[in-house]
Coordinates of C-alpha atoms and ligand atoms in Angstrom, one line a residue:
M17 CA 5.4 0.0 -28.4
D18 CA 6.1 -0.6 -24.6
H19 CA 8.8 -2.2 -22.6
F20 CA 6.7 -4.9 -20.8
Q21 CA 6.9 -8.4 -22.3
Y22 CA 7.9 -12.1 -21.6
K23 CA 11.5 -12.8 -21.3
H24 CA 12.8 -16.4 -20.1
G25 CA 9.1 -17.3 -19.1
I26 CA 8.4 -14.4 -16.8
Y27 CA 6.7 -10.9 -17.7
H28 CA 9.3 -8.2 -17.5
A29 CA 9.3 -4.5 -17.2
E30 CA 12.4 -3.8 -19.3
D31 CA 15.0 -6.1 -17.9
M32 CA 13.5 -6.4 -14.4
P33 CA 11.4 -9.7 -13.7
L34 CA 8.2 -8.8 -12.1
D35 CA 8.1 -11.9 -10.0
T36 CA 11.7 -10.6 -8.4
L37 CA 10.0 -7.0 -8.1
A38 CA 6.9 -8.6 -6.4
T39 CA 9.0 -10.2 -3.6
L40 CA 10.9 -6.9 -3.1
V41 CA 7.9 -4.6 -3.1
E42 CA 4.8 -7.1 -2.4
T43 CA 1.7 -6.5 -4.5
P44 CA -0.4 -4.8 -5.4
F45 CA 2.0 -1.9 -6.8
Y46 CA 2.1 0.1 -9.9
C47 CA 5.3 -0.4 -12.0
Y48 CA 6.4 2.2 -14.8
S49 CA 8.9 1.8 -17.4
A50 CA 11.2 4.8 -17.8
A51 CA 12.3 3.5 -21.4
T52 CA 8.6 3.4 -22.5
L53 CA 7.9 7.1 -21.1
R54 CA 11.0 8.4 -22.9
H55 CA 9.9 6.5 -26.2
H56 CA 6.6 7.9 -26.0
A57 CA 7.8 11.4 -25.5
Q58 CA 10.0 11.0 -28.4
V59 CA 7.4 9.6 -30.6
F60 CA 5.1 12.4 -29.6
M61 CA 7.6 15.2 -30.6
R62 CA 8.5 13.6 -33.8
G63 CA 4.8 13.4 -34.7
I64 CA 4.1 17.3 -34.6
A65 CA 7.6 18.1 -35.9
G66 CA 6.2 19.2 -39.2
L67 CA 4.1 22.0 -37.8
N68 CA 4.7 25.4 -38.9
H69 CA 5.9 26.8 -35.5
R70 CA 7.4 30.3 -34.9
V71 CA 8.9 28.9 -31.7
P72 CA 9.5 25.0 -30.8
P73 CA 6.0 23.6 -29.6
K74 CA 5.6 23.1 -25.8
I75 CA 4.6 19.6 -24.9
C76 CA 2.9 20.0 -21.4
F77 CA 2.3 16.6 -20.0
A78 CA -1.3 16.5 -18.6
V79 CA -0.3 15.8 -14.9
K80 CA -3.6 14.5 -13.8
A81 CA -2.8 11.4 -15.9
N82 CA 0.3 10.9 -13.5
P83 CA 1.5 13.2 -11.2
N84 CA 4.2 11.4 -9.5
P85 CA 7.1 13.9 -9.4
H86 CA 9.6 11.3 -10.3
V87 CA 7.8 10.5 -13.6
L88 CA 7.3 14.3 -14.2
R89 CA 11.1 14.7 -13.7
L90 CA 12.0 11.9 -16.2
L91 CA 9.3 13.6 -18.8
K92 CA 11.0 17.0 -18.1
E93 CA 14.6 15.5 -19.1
Q94 CA 12.9 14.7 -22.6
G95 CA 11.8 18.3 -22.7
L96 CA 8.2 18.0 -21.7
G97 CA 6.2 20.7 -19.5
A98 CA 3.1 20.4 -17.5
D99 CA -0.5 20.9 -18.0
V100 CA -2.0 21.3 -14.5
V101 CA -5.4 21.7 -13.2
S102 CA -4.8 22.8 -9.5
E103 CA -2.6 24.4 -7.2
G104 CA -1.4 20.8 -6.0
E105 CA -0.5 19.7 -9.5
I106 CA 1.5 23.0 -9.8
R107 CA 3.5 22.3 -7.0
L108 CA 4.2 18.7 -7.9
A109 CA 5.4 20.2 -11.4
L110 CA 7.6 22.7 -9.7
A111 CA 8.9 20.0 -7.1
A112 CA 9.8 17.7 -10.4
G113 CA 12.0 20.9 -11.9
I114 CA 9.6 22.1 -14.3
P115 CA 10.0 25.7 -14.9
A116 CA 6.8 27.8 -14.3
Q117 CA 7.3 29.1 -18.0
D118 CA 6.5 25.4 -19.1
I119 CA 3.2 25.2 -17.1
V120 CA -0.2 25.6 -18.6
F121 CA -3.0 26.3 -16.0
S122 CA -6.3 24.6 -17.4
G123 CA -9.6 23.8 -15.5
V124 CA -12.9 25.0 -15.3
G125 CA -13.0 25.7 -11.4
K126 CA -9.7 27.7 -10.5
K127 CA -10.0 29.3 -7.0
R128 CA -8.7 32.7 -6.2
Q129 CA -5.9 31.2 -4.1
E130 CA -4.8 29.0 -6.8
M131 CA -4.8 31.7 -9.2
R132 CA -2.7 33.9 -7.0
F133 CA -0.3 31.0 -6.6
A134 CA 0.1 30.5 -10.3
L135 CA 0.5 34.3 -10.8
Q136 CA 3.3 34.5 -8.3
C137 CA 5.0 31.5 -9.7
G138 CA 5.0 33.0 -13.2
V139 CA 3.0 30.1 -15.2
F140 CA 3.1 30.4 -19.0
Q141 CA -0.6 30.6 -19.4
F142 CA -4.0 30.3 -17.9
N143 CA -6.5 28.6 -20.0
V144 CA -9.6 30.5 -19.2
E145 CA -13.1 28.8 -19.2
S146 CA -15.5 31.5 -18.5
A147 CA -16.2 35.5 -18.5
Q148 CA -16.6 35.3 -14.6
E149 CA -13.1 33.3 -14.2
L150 CA -11.6 36.3 -16.5
H151 CA -12.9 38.8 -14.0
V152 CA -11.7 36.9 -11.0
L153 CA -8.2 36.4 -12.7
H154 CA -8.1 40.2 -13.6
E155 CA -8.9 41.2 -10.0
E156 CA -6.1 38.8 -8.7
A157 CA -3.5 39.9 -11.1
Q158 CA -4.3 43.6 -10.6
G159 CA -4.0 42.8 -6.7
L160 CA -0.7 41.5 -7.3
G161 CA 0.4 44.2 -9.8
V162 CA 1.2 41.7 -12.6
L163 CA 0.0 40.6 -15.9
A164 CA -1.9 37.4 -16.5
P165 CA -1.0 35.8 -19.6
I166 CA -4.3 33.9 -21.0
A167 CA -5.8 31.8 -23.7
L168 CA -9.5 31.2 -23.9
R169 CA -10.4 27.5 -24.0
V170 CA -12.8 27.5 -26.5
N171 CA -15.6 24.7 -26.9
P172 CA -15.9 23.9 -30.4
N173 CA -19.1 22.1 -30.2
V174 CA -17.5 18.5 -31.5
D175 CA -18.3 15.3 -30.4
A176 CA -15.2 13.6 -29.6
V177 CA -16.9 10.1 -30.2
T178 CA -15.4 8.6 -27.0
H179 CA -16.7 7.5 -23.6
E180 CA -19.8 9.8 -22.3
K181 CA -17.7 10.7 -19.3
I182 CA -14.5 11.9 -20.9
T183 CA -16.0 13.9 -23.7
T184 CA -15.5 17.5 -23.2
G185 CA -16.0 19.4 -26.6
R186 CA -19.9 19.3 -26.8
K187 CA -22.3 22.3 -26.1
D188 CA -23.8 20.2 -23.0
S189 CA -20.1 19.9 -21.6
K190 CA -19.2 22.0 -18.7
F191 CA -15.7 22.8 -20.3
G192 CA -14.6 25.9 -22.3
I193 CA -16.3 28.9 -23.8
D194 CA -18.8 28.5 -26.6
I195 CA -16.9 29.4 -29.8
E196 CA -19.8 31.5 -30.9
Q197 CA -19.3 33.7 -27.9
A198 CA -15.7 33.7 -27.7
S199 CA -14.9 36.7 -29.6
E200 CA -17.0 38.7 -27.4
I201 CA -14.8 37.5 -24.5
Y202 CA -11.6 38.1 -26.1
A203 CA -12.5 41.7 -26.5
L204 CA -13.5 42.0 -23.0
A205 CA -10.2 40.4 -22.0
H206 CA -8.1 42.6 -24.4
S207 CA -9.8 45.4 -22.6
M208 CA -8.4 44.5 -19.1
P209 CA -4.9 46.1 -18.2
Y210 CA -3.8 43.2 -16.1
I211 CA -4.8 40.6 -18.6
K212 CA -2.5 39.7 -21.5
V213 CA -4.3 38.0 -24.3
Q214 CA -1.8 35.6 -25.9
G215 CA -3.6 32.5 -26.9
I216 CA -6.4 30.0 -27.6
S217 CA -6.9 26.6 -26.3
V218 CA -8.9 23.6 -27.1
H219 CA -9.3 20.0 -25.7
I220 CA -12.4 17.9 -26.9
G221 CA -12.0 14.9 -24.9
S222 CA -9.9 11.8 -24.0
Q223 CA -9.3 8.3 -25.5
L224 CA -10.0 9.5 -29.0
T225 CA -9.7 6.6 -31.1
Q226 CA -10.2 8.6 -34.6
L227 CA -8.6 11.6 -35.8
E228 CA -11.7 13.0 -37.3
P229 CA -13.2 14.8 -34.6
F230 CA -9.8 16.4 -33.8
A231 CA -9.5 17.6 -37.6
R232 CA -12.9 19.2 -37.3
A233 CA -12.4 20.9 -34.1
F234 CA -9.0 22.3 -35.0
A235 CA -10.1 23.4 -38.4
R236 CA -12.8 25.4 -36.5
V237 CA -10.0 26.8 -34.1
R238 CA -7.9 27.7 -37.1
D239 CA -10.6 29.7 -39.0
F240 CA -11.6 31.5 -35.5
V241 CA -7.6 32.3 -34.9
L242 CA -7.5 34.1 -38.4
E243 CA -10.7 35.9 -38.0
M244 CA -9.5 37.1 -34.4
R245 CA -6.0 38.0 -35.8
A246 CA -7.7 40.3 -38.6
Q247 CA -9.2 42.3 -35.9
A248 CA -5.6 42.6 -34.4
M249 CA -6.3 40.2 -31.6
P250 CA -3.0 38.9 -30.6
I251 CA -3.4 35.1 -30.5
D252 CA 0.1 33.6 -31.1
V253 CA -0.2 30.5 -29.0
V254 CA -2.5 27.8 -30.2
D255 CA -3.0 25.0 -27.5
L256 CA -4.5 21.9 -29.2
G257 CA -5.0 20.0 -25.8
G258 CA -4.5 16.3 -25.4
G259 CA -6.8 13.3 -25.9
L260 CA -5.2 10.9 -28.5
G261 CA -6.2 7.4 -27.4
I262 CA -4.0 4.3 -26.8
P263 CA -4.6 0.7 -27.5
Y264 CA -6.1 -1.0 -24.3
H265 CA -7.1 -4.3 -26.4
P266 CA -4.3 -6.0 -28.2
E267 CA -6.3 -5.6 -31.3
H268 CA -6.6 -2.1 -31.1
A269 CA -2.9 -1.8 -32.6
A270 CA -4.5 0.0 -35.5
L271 CA -5.3 3.2 -33.6
P272 CA -3.9 6.7 -34.9
E273 CA -0.3 6.9 -34.3
P274 CA 1.5 10.2 -33.3
D275 CA 2.5 10.7 -37.1
G276 CA -0.9 10.6 -38.4
Y277 CA -1.9 12.8 -35.8
G278 CA 0.7 15.3 -36.6
A279 CA -0.1 15.0 -40.4
M280 CA -3.8 15.6 -39.5
I281 CA -2.8 18.6 -37.6
C282 CA -0.8 20.2 -40.4
E283 CA -3.7 19.8 -42.7
A284 CA -6.2 21.0 -40.4
M285 CA -3.8 24.0 -39.6
Q286 CA -3.0 24.7 -43.3
G287 CA 0.3 26.2 -42.4
L288 CA -1.1 28.5 -39.5
E289 CA 2.1 29.9 -37.9
A290 CA 1.7 29.9 -34.2
H291 CA 3.4 29.0 -31.0
Y292 CA 1.8 25.6 -30.7
V293 CA 1.3 23.8 -27.1
F294 CA 0.0 20.4 -26.6
E295 CA -1.3 18.4 -23.5
P296 CA -0.9 14.8 -23.9
G297 CA -1.5 12.6 -20.8
R298 CA -2.6 9.1 -21.5
L299 CA -0.5 8.5 -24.8
I300 CA 2.6 9.4 -22.9
A301 CA 2.0 7.4 -19.7
G302 CA -1.0 5.0 -20.3
N303 CA 1.0 2.1 -22.0
A304 CA 4.3 2.9 -19.6
G305 CA 2.7 1.5 -16.5
V306 CA 1.1 -1.9 -15.2
L307 CA -0.5 -2.7 -12.0
V308 CA 1.0 -5.9 -10.4
A309 CA -1.3 -8.0 -8.2
S310 CA -1.7 -11.4 -6.7
V311 CA -4.5 -13.9 -6.6
I312 CA -5.9 -14.3 -3.1
Y313 CA -8.7 -16.7 -3.8
T314 CA -10.8 -18.4 -6.3
K315 CA -14.4 -19.6 -6.3
E316 CA -17.1 -20.9 -8.2
A317 CA -20.8 -20.6 -8.3
H318 CA -23.2 -22.5 -10.8
D319 CA -26.3 -20.8 -12.2
A320 CA -28.6 -23.8 -12.7
Q321 CA -31.1 -21.6 -14.5
T322 CA -28.8 -20.5 -17.3
D323 CA -26.2 -23.5 -16.6
V324 CA -23.5 -21.0 -16.4
T325 CA -20.4 -21.5 -13.9
H326 CA -19.3 -18.3 -12.8
R327 CA -15.4 -18.5 -11.8
F328 CA -13.9 -15.6 -9.7
M329 CA -10.5 -14.7 -9.4
I330 CA -10.2 -12.7 -6.4
I331 CA -6.9 -10.4 -6.5
D332 CA -5.3 -8.0 -4.2
A333 CA -5.8 -4.9 -6.2
G334 CA -9.2 -3.2 -6.1
M335 CA -11.1 -0.6 -7.7
N336 CA -9.7 1.8 -5.0
D337 CA -6.4 1.3 -6.7
L338 CA -7.5 1.3 -10.4
M339 CA -10.9 3.1 -10.8
R340 CA -11.2 2.9 -14.6
P341 CA -13.1 -0.5 -15.1
A342 CA -15.6 0.4 -12.3
M343 CA -16.0 4.1 -13.3
Y344 CA -15.9 3.9 -17.2
G345 CA -16.4 0.1 -18.0
A346 CA -12.8 0.5 -19.2
H347 CA -11.2 -2.8 -20.5
H348 CA -7.7 -3.4 -19.2
E349 CA -5.8 -6.3 -20.4
I350 CA -4.8 -9.0 -17.7
V351 CA -2.0 -11.3 -18.2
P352 CA -0.3 -13.8 -15.8
V353 CA 3.5 -13.2 -14.5
S354 CA 4.4 -16.6 -15.6
E355 CA 4.4 -17.5 -19.3
A356 CA 3.7 -21.0 -18.5
H357 CA 0.4 -19.8 -17.0
H358 CA 0.2 -17.5 -20.3
H359 CA 0.1 -20.9 -22.4
A360 CA -2.1 -23.0 -20.2
T361 CA -5.9 -23.5 -20.9
H362 CA -7.9 -20.4 -20.7
V363 CA -11.4 -20.6 -19.2
S364 CA -13.7 -18.2 -18.8
Q365 CA -14.0 -15.9 -15.4
H366 CA -14.5 -12.9 -13.6
V367 CA -11.5 -11.0 -12.3
V368 CA -12.5 -9.1 -9.1
G369 CA -11.0 -7.1 -6.3
P370 CA -11.5 -7.2 -2.6
V371 CA -13.5 -4.1 -2.1
C372 CA -16.8 -4.5 -0.9
E373 CA -18.6 -3.2 -3.9
S374 CA -20.2 -5.4 -6.8
S375 CA -18.6 -2.9 -9.3
D376 CA -15.3 -4.0 -8.1
V377 CA -14.7 -6.0 -11.1
F378 CA -11.7 -5.9 -13.4
L379 CA -12.8 -8.4 -16.1
R380 CA -16.0 -10.2 -16.6
H381 CA -16.5 -13.6 -18.6
H382 CA -12.9 -13.4 -19.8
P383 CA -10.6 -16.3 -20.8
L384 CA -7.7 -16.5 -18.4
P385 CA -5.8 -19.7 -17.2
L386 CA -7.0 -20.7 -14.0
L387 CA -4.5 -19.7 -11.4
H388 CA -3.9 -20.2 -7.6
E389 CA -3.3 -18.2 -4.5
D390 CA -0.4 -16.1 -4.7
D391 CA 0.0 -16.2 -8.6
L392 CA 1.0 -12.8 -9.9
V393 CA -1.1 -11.1 -12.8
V394 CA -0.4 -7.9 -14.3
I395 CA -3.0 -5.3 -15.4
R396 CA -1.8 -3.6 -18.4
S397 CA -2.2 0.0 -19.6
A398 CA -2.5 1.4 -16.0
G399 CA 0.2 4.1 -16.3
A400 CA -2.4 7.1 -16.7
Y401 CA -5.3 7.7 -14.6
G402 CA -4.4 4.8 -12.5
A403 CA -2.5 5.9 -9.5
S404 CA -3.7 9.3 -9.7
M405 CA -7.3 8.4 -9.6
S406 CA -6.9 5.7 -6.6
S407 CA -8.4 6.1 -3.4
T408 CA -8.1 4.6 0.1
Y409 CA -11.7 3.2 0.2
N410 CA -12.3 0.5 2.4
A411 CA -9.2 1.9 4.6
R412 CA -7.0 0.2 2.1
L413 CA -3.5 1.7 2.0
Q414 CA -2.3 3.7 -1.0
I415 CA -0.3 1.4 -2.9
P416 CA 3.5 1.8 -3.9
E417 CA 4.7 3.0 -7.4
V418 CA 8.0 1.6 -8.8
L419 CA 10.0 3.0 -11.7
V420 CA 11.9 0.5 -13.7
D421 CA 14.9 1.8 -15.9
G422 CA 16.8 -1.1 -17.7
T423 CA 17.8 -3.4 -14.6
R424 CA 17.4 -0.7 -12.0
M425 CA 14.4 0.0 -10.0
T426 CA 13.3 2.7 -7.8
I427 CA 10.4 3.0 -5.4
I428 CA 8.9 6.3 -6.2
R429 CA 6.1 6.3 -4.0
P430 CA 6.4 4.1 -0.8
R431 CA 3.3 2.0 0.4
E432 CA 1.5 4.1 2.8
T433 CA 1.6 2.8 6.5
Y434 CA -1.3 2.1 9.1
E435 CA 0.3 4.8 11.2
E436 CA 0.2 7.2 8.3
M437 CA -3.3 6.2 7.8
L438 CA -4.1 6.7 11.2
A439 CA -2.3 10.0 11.5
R440 CA -5.0 11.4 8.6
Y441 CA -7.6 11.6 11.1
Ligands
LLP502 N1 -5.9 18.8 -21.2 C1 -7.3 19.0 -20.7 C2 -7.6 20.3 -20.5 C3 -7.6 17.9 -20.1 O1 -9.0 18.0 -19.6 C4 -7.2 16.6 -20.3 C5 -7.8 15.3 -19.7 C6 -5.8 16.4 -20.9 C7 -5.5 17.4 -21.5 C8 -5.4 15.0 -21.3 O2 -5.9 14.2 -22.0 P1 -5.5 12.9 -22.5 O3 -4.2 13.1 -23.3 O4 -4.8 12.2 -21.1 O5 -6.7 12.2 -23.2 N2 -9.9 9.8 -16.0 C9 -10.2 9.6 -17.4 C10 -9.5 10.6 -18.4 C11 -10.1 11.9 -17.9 C12 -9.4 13.0 -18.9 C13 -9.6 14.3 -18.3 N3 -8.8 15.3 -19.0 C14 -9.8 7.9 -18.0 O6 -9.3 7.2 -17.1 O7 -10.0 7.6 -18.8

């Protein structure tokens, strides 16, 4: 459920008409809904409420999905912490007021400097992904004279059945430690005086649309935890990562919901008592954000050989602003801001951006109304991995982000200026 819909003929974010917002901010811009972010955080919490926890679970929002500190602060107010993968993300989480004790440091290539920074801050846990990383972390902790709290991120060798580029739990993936080698590395970690073994973590991929791969991975983790605990290895924290998918297509409404996800975990864990941690990203932010763009031009080309007319709608948002379609072939629904357009006759067309790349395409052969210059469109489900993956390719300016809360709007990242762009060099 999200708070983007037509009201009085105009697409709204909560109580804010997007045509009004577009005159205030100018397109293209990202627009997030505070009520949707809050709602998703609450739904996730309720979903996992049935777990046998020793202390309340920590829900650490995957900052990579949306690192805007205003978004992080809002989520912090809902009780969420942060899952981070760089010193930059730690700094953004701290700037949002998230205490270091609610930060989990993930990532396959943490550098010494980043480890030192995280140790000095006192993050809750390092999710360690290799024996080498463990050695380096131990050295750095020793240098500072502090204990580094760790979990090993295990790779359970389960195919997440998602897009090739976002699956992480198979043996051919760079992520995690092969679960078959993990007991050896736990023993090594346990022998290190400046390492405090406290947990285990697993994350098998992103945009999972079935629960079964999770269930298999989590059951493996549970068995392994019991095995380790039997050998007196102090594994208290069980971090089950993120990865639950969201509906990008309107017809995807039947995707697993957090309730079903929670029930699946209870079953897979079979009462395993632990301090549970979760790292959802997309589920919280994905459908809480849209990208608003304007039509710049339209044009047609007729292919006489196939007798197909190609109609192009060229909009002012490009692949640099939202990379997912170009990078993953991801589908994002596009709707006109005017409801009258929404009800007009739809014809097949390609929606493309202005970037000089053939892959700068949002939709191909998709039925949409015929729009004109300056008409507004909304690209849905862009709140996660949208702004965070954007670039300034083609010397395009970083676009603004706006947070709507009821009738109120706040520009939480202003549009970059050409002066700022030039000052970068
Ligand atoms: N934890 C770890 C260790 C991760 O690597 C990720 C995502 C998450 C949590 C959050 O996963 P989520 O709940 O958002 O699925 N750029 C891609 C997604 C990459 C995901 C990377 N890791 C996309 O736009 O689809």
